[in-house]
Coordinates of C-alpha atoms in Angstrom, one line a residue:
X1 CA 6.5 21.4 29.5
X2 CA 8.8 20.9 32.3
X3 CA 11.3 17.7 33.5
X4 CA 8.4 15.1 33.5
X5 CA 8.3 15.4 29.4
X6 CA 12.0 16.2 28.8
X7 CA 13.5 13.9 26.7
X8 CA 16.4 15.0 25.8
X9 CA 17.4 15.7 22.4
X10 CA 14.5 16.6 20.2
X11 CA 14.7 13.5 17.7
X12 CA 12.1 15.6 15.3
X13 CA 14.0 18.3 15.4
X14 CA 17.0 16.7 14.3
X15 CA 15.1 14.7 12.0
X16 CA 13.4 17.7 9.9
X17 CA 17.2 19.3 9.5
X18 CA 18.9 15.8 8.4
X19 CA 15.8 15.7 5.5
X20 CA 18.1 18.4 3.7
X21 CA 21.2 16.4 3.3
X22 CA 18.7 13.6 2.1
X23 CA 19.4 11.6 -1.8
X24 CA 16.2 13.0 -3.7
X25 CA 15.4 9.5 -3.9
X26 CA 15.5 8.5 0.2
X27 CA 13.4 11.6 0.4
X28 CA 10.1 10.1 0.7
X29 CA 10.8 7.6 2.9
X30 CA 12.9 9.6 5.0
X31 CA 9.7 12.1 5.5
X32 CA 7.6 9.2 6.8
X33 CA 10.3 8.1 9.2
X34 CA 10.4 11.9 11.0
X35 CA 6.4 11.4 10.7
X36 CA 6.9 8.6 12.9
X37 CA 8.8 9.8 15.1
X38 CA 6.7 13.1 15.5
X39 CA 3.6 10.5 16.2
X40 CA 5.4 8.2 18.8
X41 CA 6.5 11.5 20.4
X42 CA 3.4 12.9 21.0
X43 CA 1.9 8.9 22.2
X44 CA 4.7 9.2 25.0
X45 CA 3.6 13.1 25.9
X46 CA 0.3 12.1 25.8
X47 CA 0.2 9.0 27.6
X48 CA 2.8 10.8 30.2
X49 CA 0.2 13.4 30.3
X50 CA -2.7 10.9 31.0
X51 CA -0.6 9.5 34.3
X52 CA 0.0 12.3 35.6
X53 CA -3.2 13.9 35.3
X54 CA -5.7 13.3 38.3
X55 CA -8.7 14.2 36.3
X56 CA -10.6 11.1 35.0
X57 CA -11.7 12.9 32.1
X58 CA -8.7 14.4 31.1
X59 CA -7.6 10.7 31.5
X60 CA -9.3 9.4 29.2
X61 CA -9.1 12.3 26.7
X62 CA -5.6 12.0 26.6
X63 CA -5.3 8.3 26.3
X64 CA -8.0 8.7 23.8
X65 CA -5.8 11.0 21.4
X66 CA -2.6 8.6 22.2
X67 CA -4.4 5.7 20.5
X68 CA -5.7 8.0 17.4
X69 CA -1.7 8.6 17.0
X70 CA -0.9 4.9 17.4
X71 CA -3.4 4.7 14.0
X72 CA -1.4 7.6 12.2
X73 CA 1.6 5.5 13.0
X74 CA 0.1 1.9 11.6
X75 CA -0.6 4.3 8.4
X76 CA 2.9 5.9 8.0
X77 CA 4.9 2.6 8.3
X78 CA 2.2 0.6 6.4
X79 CA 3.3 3.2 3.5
X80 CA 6.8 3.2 4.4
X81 CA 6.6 -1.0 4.3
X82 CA 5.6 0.2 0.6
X83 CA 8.0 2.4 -0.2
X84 CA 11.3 0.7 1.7
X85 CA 11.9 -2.4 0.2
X86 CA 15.0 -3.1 2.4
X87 CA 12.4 -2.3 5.5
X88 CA 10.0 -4.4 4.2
X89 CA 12.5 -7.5 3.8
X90 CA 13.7 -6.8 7.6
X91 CA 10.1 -6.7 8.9
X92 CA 8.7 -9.6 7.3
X93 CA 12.0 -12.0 8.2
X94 CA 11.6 -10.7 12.0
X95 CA 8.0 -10.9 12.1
X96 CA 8.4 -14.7 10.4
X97 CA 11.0 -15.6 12.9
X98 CA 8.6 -14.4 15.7
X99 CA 6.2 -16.6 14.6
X100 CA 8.1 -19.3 15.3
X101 CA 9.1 -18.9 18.4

């Protein structure tokens, strides 16, 4: 896709190929977590995408199908809140201690 979307390091990629060293039990919450990352990849390609574009339409396409994978990520960590409870214990004190700031 050329420099403007170059990241670096594919984090998916590396991701995928750590799930096969993973405990059977880590598995599942391991897969969400590369899910997540393959979602907030394609937000930042997307939204990249959007600013660059100087189409309105295309615009608003884009930013359209960003938001939709903002949603798929709310659903992967809302199960991985479920599945991780040493995740879930971390969110919930930093989210309390935001709260009273």
């Amino acid at each position: 896709m050329g420099e403007h979307f170059n990241g670096g390091e594919n984090l998916l990629s590396e991701a995928l190929a750590d799930l096969e060293k993973i405990k059977p039990e880590d598995l599942d919450k391991e897969i969400l977590r590369a899910a997540m990352i393959a979602e907030l990849d394609a937000i930042n390609i997307y939204e990249q995408m959007a600013n660059l574009t100087k189409s309105e339409e295309i615009r608003k396409i884009l930013l359209d199908v960003a938001r939709k994978e903002k949603i798929h990520v709310a659903m992967f960590e809302t199960v991985l809140l479920q599945t991780d409870q040493e995740f879930l214990r971390i969110y919930s004190e930093y989210a309390l201690a935001r709260s009273r700031e």
